Coordinates of C-alpha atoms and ligand atoms in Angstrom, one line a residue:
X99 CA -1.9 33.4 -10.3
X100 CA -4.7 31.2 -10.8
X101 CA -7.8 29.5 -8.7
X102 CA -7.7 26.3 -7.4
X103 CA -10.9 24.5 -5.8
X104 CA -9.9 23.5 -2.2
X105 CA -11.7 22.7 1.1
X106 CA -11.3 25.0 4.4
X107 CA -11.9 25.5 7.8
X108 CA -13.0 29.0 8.8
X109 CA -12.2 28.7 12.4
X110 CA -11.2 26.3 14.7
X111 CA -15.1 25.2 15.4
X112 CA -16.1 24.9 12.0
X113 CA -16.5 21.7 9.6
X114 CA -14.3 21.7 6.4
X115 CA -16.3 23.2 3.4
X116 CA -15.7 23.7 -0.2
X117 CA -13.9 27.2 -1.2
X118 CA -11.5 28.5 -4.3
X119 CA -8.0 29.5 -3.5
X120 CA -5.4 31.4 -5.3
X121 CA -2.2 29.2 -6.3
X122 CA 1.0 30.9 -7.9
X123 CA 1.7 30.1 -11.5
X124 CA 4.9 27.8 -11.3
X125 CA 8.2 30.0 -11.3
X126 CA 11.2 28.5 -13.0
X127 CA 12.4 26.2 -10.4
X128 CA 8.5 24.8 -9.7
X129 CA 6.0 22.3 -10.3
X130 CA 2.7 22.3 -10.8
X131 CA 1.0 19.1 -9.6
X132 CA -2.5 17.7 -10.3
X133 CA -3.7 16.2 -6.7
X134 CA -5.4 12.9 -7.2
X135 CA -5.1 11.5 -4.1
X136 CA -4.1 13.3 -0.9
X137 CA -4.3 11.4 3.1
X138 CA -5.8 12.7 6.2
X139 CA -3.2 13.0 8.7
X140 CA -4.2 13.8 12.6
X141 CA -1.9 16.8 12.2
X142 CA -4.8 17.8 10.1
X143 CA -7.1 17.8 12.5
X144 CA -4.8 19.4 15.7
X145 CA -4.6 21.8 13.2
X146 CA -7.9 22.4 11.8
X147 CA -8.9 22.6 16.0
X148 CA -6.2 24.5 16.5
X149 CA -5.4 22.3 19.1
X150 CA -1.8 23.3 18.8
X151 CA -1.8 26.8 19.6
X152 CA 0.7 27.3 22.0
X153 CA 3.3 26.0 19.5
X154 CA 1.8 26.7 16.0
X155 CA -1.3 28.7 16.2
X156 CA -3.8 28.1 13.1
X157 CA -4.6 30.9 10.2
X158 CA -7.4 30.6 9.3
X159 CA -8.9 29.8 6.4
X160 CA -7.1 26.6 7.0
X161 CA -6.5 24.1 4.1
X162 CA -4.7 21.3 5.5
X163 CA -3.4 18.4 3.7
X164 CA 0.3 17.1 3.3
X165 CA 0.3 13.6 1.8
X166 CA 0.0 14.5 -1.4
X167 CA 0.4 12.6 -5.0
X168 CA -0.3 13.5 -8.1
X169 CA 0.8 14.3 -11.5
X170 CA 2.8 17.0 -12.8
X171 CA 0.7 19.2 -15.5
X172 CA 3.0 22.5 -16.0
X173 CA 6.6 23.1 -15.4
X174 CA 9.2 26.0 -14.5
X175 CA 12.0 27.0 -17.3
X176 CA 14.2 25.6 -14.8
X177 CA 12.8 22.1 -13.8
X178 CA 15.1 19.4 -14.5
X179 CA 13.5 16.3 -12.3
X180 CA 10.0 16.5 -13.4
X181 CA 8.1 16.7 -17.1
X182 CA 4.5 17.2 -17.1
X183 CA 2.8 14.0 -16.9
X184 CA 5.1 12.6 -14.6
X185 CA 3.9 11.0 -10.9
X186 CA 5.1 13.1 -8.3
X187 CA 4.4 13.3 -4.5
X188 CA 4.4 16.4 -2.1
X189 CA 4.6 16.1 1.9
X190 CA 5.0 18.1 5.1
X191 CA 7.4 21.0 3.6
X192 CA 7.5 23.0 0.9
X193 CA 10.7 25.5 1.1
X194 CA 14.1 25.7 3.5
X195 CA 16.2 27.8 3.2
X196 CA 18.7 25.4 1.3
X197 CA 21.9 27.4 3.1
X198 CA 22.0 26.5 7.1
X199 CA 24.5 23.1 7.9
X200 CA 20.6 21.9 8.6
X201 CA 19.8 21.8 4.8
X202 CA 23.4 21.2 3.8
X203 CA 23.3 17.8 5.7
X204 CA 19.7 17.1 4.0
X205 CA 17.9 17.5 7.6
X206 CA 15.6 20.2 6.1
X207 CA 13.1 19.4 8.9
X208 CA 15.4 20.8 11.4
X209 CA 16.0 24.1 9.1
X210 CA 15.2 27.1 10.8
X211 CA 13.6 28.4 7.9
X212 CA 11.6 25.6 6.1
X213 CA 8.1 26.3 5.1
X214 CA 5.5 23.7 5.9
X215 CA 3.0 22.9 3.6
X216 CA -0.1 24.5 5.0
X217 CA -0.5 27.1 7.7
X218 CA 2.9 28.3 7.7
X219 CA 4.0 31.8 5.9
X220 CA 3.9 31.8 2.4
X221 CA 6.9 33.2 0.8
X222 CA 5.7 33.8 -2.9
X223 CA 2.1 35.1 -1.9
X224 CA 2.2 36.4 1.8
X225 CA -0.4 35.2 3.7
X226 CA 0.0 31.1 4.7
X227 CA 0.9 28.2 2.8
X228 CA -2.3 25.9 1.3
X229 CA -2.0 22.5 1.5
X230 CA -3.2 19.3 0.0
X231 CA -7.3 19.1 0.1
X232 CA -7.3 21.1 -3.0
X233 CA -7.1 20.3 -6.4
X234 CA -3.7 21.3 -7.4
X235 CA -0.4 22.5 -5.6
X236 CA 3.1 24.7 -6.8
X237 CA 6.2 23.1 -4.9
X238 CA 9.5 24.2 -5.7
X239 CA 10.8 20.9 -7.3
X240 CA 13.3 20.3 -4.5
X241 CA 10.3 19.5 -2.5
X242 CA 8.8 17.6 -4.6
X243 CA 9.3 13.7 -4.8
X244 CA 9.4 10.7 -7.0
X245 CA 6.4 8.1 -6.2
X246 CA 7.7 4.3 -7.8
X247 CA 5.3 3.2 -10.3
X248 CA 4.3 0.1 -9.0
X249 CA 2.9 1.6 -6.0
X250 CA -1.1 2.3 -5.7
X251 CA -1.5 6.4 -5.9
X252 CA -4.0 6.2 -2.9
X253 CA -2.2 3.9 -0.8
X254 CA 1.3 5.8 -1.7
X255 CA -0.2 9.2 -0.5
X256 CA 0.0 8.2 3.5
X257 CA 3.8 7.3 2.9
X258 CA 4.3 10.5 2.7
X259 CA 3.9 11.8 6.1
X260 CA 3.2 9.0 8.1
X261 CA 5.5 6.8 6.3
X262 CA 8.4 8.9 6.8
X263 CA 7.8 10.1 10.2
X264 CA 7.8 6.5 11.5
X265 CA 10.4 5.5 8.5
X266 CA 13.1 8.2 9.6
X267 CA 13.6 7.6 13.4
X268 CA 13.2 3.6 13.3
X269 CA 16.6 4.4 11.2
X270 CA 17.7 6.7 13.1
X271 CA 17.6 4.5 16.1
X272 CA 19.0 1.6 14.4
X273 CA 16.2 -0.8 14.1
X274 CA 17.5 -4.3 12.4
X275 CA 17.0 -7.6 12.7
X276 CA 17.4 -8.8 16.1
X277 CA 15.9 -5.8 17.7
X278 CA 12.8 -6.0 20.0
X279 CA 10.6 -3.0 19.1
X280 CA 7.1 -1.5 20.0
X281 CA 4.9 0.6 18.3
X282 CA 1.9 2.1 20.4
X283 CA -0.8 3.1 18.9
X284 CA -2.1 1.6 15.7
X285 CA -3.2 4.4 13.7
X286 CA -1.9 6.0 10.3
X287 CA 1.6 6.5 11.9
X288 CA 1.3 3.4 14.0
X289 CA 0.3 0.8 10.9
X290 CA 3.0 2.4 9.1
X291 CA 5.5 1.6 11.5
X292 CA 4.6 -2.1 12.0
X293 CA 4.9 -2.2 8.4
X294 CA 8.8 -0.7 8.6
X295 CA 10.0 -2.2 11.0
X296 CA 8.9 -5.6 10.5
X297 CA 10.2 -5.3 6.7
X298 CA 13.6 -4.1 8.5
X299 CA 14.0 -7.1 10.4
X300 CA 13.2 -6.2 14.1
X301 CA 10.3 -8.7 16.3
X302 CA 7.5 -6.1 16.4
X303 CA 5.4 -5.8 19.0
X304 CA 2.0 -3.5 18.9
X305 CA 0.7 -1.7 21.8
X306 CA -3.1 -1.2 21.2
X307 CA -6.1 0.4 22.9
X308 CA -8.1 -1.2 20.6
X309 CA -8.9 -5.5 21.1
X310 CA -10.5 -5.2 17.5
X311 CA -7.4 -4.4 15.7
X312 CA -5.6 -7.2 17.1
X313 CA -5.9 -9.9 13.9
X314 CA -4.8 -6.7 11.8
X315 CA -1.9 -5.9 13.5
X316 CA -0.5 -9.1 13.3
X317 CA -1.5 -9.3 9.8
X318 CA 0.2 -6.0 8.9
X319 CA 3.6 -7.6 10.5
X320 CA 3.8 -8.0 14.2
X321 CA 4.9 -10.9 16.1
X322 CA 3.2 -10.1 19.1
X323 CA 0.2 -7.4 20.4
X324 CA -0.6 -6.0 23.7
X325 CA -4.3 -4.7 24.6
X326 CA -2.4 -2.4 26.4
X327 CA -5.3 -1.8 29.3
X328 CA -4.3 -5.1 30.5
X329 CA -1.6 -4.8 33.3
X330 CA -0.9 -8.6 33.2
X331 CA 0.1 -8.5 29.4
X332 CA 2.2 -5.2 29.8
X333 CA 4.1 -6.6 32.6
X334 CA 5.1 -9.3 30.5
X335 CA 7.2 -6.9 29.1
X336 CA 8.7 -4.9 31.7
X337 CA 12.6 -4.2 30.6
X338 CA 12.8 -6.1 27.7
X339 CA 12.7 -3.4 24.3
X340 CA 15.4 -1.8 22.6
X341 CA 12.8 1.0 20.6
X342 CA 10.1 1.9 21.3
X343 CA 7.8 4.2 19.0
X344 CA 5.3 6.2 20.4
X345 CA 2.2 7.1 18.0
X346 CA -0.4 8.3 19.9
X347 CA -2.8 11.3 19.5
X348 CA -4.3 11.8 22.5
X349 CA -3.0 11.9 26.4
X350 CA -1.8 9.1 27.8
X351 CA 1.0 7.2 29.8
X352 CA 4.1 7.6 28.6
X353 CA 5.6 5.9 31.8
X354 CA 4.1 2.6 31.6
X355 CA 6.0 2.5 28.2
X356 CA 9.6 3.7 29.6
X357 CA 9.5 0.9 31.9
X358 CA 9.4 -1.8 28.9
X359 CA 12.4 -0.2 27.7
X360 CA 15.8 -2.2 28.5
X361 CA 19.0 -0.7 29.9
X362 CA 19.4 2.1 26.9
X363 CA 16.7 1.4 25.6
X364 CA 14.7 4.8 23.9
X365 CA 11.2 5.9 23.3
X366 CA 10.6 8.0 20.5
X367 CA 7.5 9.9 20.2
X368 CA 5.9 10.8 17.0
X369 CA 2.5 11.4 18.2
X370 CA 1.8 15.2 19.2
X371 CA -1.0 15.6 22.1
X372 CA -2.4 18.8 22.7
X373 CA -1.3 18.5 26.5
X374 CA 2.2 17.7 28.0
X375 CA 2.6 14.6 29.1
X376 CA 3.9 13.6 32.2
X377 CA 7.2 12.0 32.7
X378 CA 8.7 9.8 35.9
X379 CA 12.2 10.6 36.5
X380 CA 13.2 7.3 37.8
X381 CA 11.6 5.3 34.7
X382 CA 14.2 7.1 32.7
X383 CA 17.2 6.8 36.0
X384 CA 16.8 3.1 36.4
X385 CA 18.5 1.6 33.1
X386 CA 19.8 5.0 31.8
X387 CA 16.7 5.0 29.5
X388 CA 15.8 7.7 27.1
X389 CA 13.0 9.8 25.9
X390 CA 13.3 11.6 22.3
X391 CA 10.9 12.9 19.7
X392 CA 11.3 12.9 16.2
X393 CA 9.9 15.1 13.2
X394 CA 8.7 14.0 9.7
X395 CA 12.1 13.2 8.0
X396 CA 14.2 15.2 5.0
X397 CA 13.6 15.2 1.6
X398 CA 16.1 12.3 1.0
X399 CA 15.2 10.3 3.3
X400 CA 11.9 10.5 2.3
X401 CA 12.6 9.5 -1.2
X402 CA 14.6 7.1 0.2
X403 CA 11.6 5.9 2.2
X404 CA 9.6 5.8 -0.8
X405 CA 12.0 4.0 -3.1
X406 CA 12.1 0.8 0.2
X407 CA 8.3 1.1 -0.3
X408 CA 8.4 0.7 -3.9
X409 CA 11.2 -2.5 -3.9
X410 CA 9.0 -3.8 -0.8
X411 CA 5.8 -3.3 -2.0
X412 CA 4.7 -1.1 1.0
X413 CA 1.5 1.1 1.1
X414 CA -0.7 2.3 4.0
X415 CA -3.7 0.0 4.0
X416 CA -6.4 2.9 3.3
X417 CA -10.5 3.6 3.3
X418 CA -10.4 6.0 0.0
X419 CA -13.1 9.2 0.7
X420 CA -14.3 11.3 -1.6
X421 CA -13.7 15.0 -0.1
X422 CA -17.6 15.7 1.1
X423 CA -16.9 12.9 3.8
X424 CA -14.1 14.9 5.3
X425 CA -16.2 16.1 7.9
X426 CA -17.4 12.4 9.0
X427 CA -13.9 11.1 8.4
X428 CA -12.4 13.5 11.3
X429 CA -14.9 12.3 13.8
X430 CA -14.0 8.5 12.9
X431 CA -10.5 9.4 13.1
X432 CA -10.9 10.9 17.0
X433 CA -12.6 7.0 17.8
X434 CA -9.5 5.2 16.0
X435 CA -12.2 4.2 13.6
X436 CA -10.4 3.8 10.8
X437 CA -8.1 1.1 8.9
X438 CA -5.5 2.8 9.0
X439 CA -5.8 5.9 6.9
X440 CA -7.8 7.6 4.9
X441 CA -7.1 8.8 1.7
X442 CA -9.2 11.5 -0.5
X443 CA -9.8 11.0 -4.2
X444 CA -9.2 14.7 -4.8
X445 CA -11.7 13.4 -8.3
X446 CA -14.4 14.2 -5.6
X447 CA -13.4 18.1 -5.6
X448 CA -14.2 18.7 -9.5
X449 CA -18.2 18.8 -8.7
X450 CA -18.3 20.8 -6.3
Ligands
NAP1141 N1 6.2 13.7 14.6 C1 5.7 14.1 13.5 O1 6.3 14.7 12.6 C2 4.3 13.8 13.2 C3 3.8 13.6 11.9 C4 2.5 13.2 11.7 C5 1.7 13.0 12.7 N2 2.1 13.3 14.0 C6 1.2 13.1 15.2 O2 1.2 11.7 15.5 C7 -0.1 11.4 16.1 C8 -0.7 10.2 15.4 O3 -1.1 10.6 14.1 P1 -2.0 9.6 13.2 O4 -2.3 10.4 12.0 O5 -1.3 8.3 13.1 O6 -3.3 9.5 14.2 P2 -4.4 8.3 14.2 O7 -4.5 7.7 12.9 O8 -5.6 9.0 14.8 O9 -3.8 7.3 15.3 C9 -3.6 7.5 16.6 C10 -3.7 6.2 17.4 O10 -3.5 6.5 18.8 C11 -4.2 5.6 19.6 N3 -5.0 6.4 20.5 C12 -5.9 7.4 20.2 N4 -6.4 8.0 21.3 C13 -5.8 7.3 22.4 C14 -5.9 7.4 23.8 N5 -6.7 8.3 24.4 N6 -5.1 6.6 24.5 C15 -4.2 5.8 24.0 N7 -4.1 5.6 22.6 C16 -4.9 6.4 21.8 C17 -5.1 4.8 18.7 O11 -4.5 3.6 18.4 P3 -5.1 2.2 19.1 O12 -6.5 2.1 18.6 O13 -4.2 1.2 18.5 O14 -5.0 2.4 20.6 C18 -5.1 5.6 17.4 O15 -5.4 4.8 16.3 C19 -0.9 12.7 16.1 O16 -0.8 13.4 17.3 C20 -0.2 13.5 14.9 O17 -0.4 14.8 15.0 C21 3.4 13.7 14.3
ZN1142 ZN1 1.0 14.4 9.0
ZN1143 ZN1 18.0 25.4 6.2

C-alpha cells in the first residue's frame, strides 16, 4: 500500500478538503495511473450531499471523482494493454464480476456485481472505493481505457462519464440521420449529447432553462433551441420527436417533454433527481410513448465512444480548476453556471 493525496468530504454538510488516502500497490492484472486531469460530474455532488440515500447512501470520507485521465506510472506482471507512460482513462466502474451473461455481453453496468469507482465496497482494501480527486488511482486494466492522442487530456476527462452516458443510449435508441431529437438540459451531460447526436446525424434540438446558453447551444450543434419556460415555443413541438434525452439534475416536468414525443417515440433520462418525478399516464397512453432510463455505458462502448471522439475530434468544452476551487465550482454547478464542465488539473493537488 501506499499514500495518495486526495480531497474529501467528511459528511454530507461539509466542503471538500485536502486529506491522504491509502491506494493498493498494483496487483498483476492492475494499473497504476497518474491523474492529471479528472471532471466534476453532478453525481459528484448527489453524492458528496448524500442526496441519494435512499438508493446509494454515502460513506463517508467521500472522494468522489470518475472522469479520470492520466498516465500510467507502474504496472502489474500481468498487464498486457498498458506500459507505463502510456495515456489511459478511468470512469464510473472499477470491477464486475466478469462471469454473469451481464459482463459476458460487455453490459458491465448492468452486472450485479460491478464496483463503482468511489463510494462503493472496495474489494482489495475493505472499506469503499476512492475515486478520481486524488492524485493517483489502481484499476484493474479491464477498466481501464485508451484515450486517442489527438484529444485534449482536460477536455477528454468529461467523455468519460458524461460522454458515454449520453453516447450509449442515443445508440441504443437508434439515433441517425433523419431523426428529430431533444436534449433537455444543457449541462455536462446535456453539451455532450448535442455534441453526439448532431455528429450522428439526427436535427438536434435543445431544451434549456437557461436564455444565455442559447448562441452556445447552437454553436455546439443544434439546429434548433427551446427556452423551455416559454409555452408558445414548446408547443411548437408537441408530437413531433423520435428521442428525447433527458439531462436534468434537479425536479422538473417530465410530462411536458412526453407530449413532444411522436407515436413511439421515447424519453430517456440520464439525469438522477433526488426526488421522484411525476409521470401522466395518458402522456405515455396517447401515441404508445415510452419512458426509459439509462446508466453510464460498458467498457466497450465506452472505448468505443472514445475512439468516435478521437476520429471526430469531440471534447467536452471545459473551465479547467485547480482542486482548491472545488468547493466554489459545486455551488456554480447547482446555478448551471458553468460552460459545460469542469475539469480539475489534478497538478493543483501536489501543493497541498
Ligand atoms: N444516468 C447516468 O448514468 C448518469 C451519469 C452521470 C450523471 N447523471 C446525472 O445526470 C444529471 C446531470 O448531470 P450533469 O453533470 O450534466 O449536471 P449539470 O452539469 O449540473 O447539468 C444539469 C442541467 O440541468 C438543467 N437544470 C438544472 N436545474 C434545473 C431545474 N431546476 N429545472 C430544469 N432544468 C434544470 C440545467 O440546464 P439548463 O441551464 O440548460 O436548463 C443544468 O445545466 C445529474 O442528476 C447527474 O447525477 C446520470
Ligand atoms: Zn458522472
Ligand atoms: Zn457481471
Amino acid at each position: 500500500m501506499y499514500n495518495a493525496k486526495a480531497y474529501s468530504a467528511a459528511t454530507a454538510k461539509s466542503p471538500l478538503a485536502s486529506t491522504a488516502i491509502t491506494r493498493r500497490d498494483p496487483t498483476e492484472h492492475d494499473v497504476q495511473i497518474e491523474i492529471l486531469y479528472c471532471g466534476v460530474c453532478h453525481s459528484d455532488l448527489h453524492t458528496v450531499r448524500n442526496e441519494w440515500s435512499d438508493v446509494m447512501p454515502t460513506v463517508y470520507p467521500c472522494i468522489p471523482g470518475h472522469e479520470i485521465v492520466g498516465r500510467v506510472t507502474r504496472i502489474g506482471s500481468a498487464v498486457t494493454k498498458f506500459k507505463a507512460g502510456d495515456l489511459a482513462a478511468v470512469g464510473c466502474m472499477v470491477d464486475s464480476d466478469g462471469t454473469c451473461p451481464e459482463c459476458r455481453a460487455g453490459l458491465e453496468q448492468f452486472c450485479p456485481n460491478f464496483t463503482l469507482t468511489y463510494n462503493f465496497p472496495d474489494k482489495h482494501l475493505g472499506g469503499i472505493t476512492y475515486g478520481g480527486y486524488s492524485d493517483s488511482i489502481v484499476v484493474d486494466q479491464k477498466f481501464v481505457l485508451r484515450v486517442p492522442s489527438n484529444l485534449s487530456l482536460a477536455g477528454a476527462a468529461p467523455l468519460l462519464c458524461a460522454g458515454i452516458t449520453t453516447y450509449s443510449p442515443l445508440r441504443h435508441w437508434g439515433v441517425t440521420k433523419g431523426k428529430k431529437v431533444g436534449v433537455v438540459g444543457l449541462g455536462g451531460l446535456g453539451h455532450m449529447g448535442v455534441k453526439f447526436a448532431h455528429a450522428l446525424g439526427a436535427h438536434v434540438v435543445v431544451f434549456s432553462t437557461s436564455p444565455n446558453k442559447k448562441d452556445d447551444a447552437l454553436r455546439l450543434g443544434a439546429d434548433e433551441v427551446v427556452i423551455s419556460k416559454n409555452a408558445n415555443e414548446m408547443e411548437k413541438h408537441v408530437g413531433s420527436f423520435d428521442f428525447i434525452l433527458d439531462a436534468v439534475s434537479a425536479d422538473h416536468d417530465i410530462n411536458a417533454y412526453i407530449n413532444l414525443l411522436r407515436r413511439d417515440g421515447n424519453l430517456t433520462l440520464v439525469g438522477a433527481p433526488e426526488k421522484p418525478l411525476a409521470v401522466a399516464a395518458f402522456g405515455l397512453l396517447f401515441g404508445r410513448r415510452s419512458l426509459s432510463g439509462s446508466p453510464i455505458g460498458g467498457i466497450a462502448e465506452t472505448q468505443e465512444m472514445l475512439d468516435f471522439c478521437g476520429t471526430n475530434n469531440i471534447t467536452a468544452d471545459v473551465e479547467v480548476i485547480p482542486i482548491q476551487k472545488i468547493n466554489e465550482a459545486y455551488e456554480r454547478l447547482l446555478k448551471s453556471d458553468v460552460k459545460y464542465r469542469f475539469s480539475i488539473d489534478m497538478a493543483s493537488l501536489k501543493s497541498e
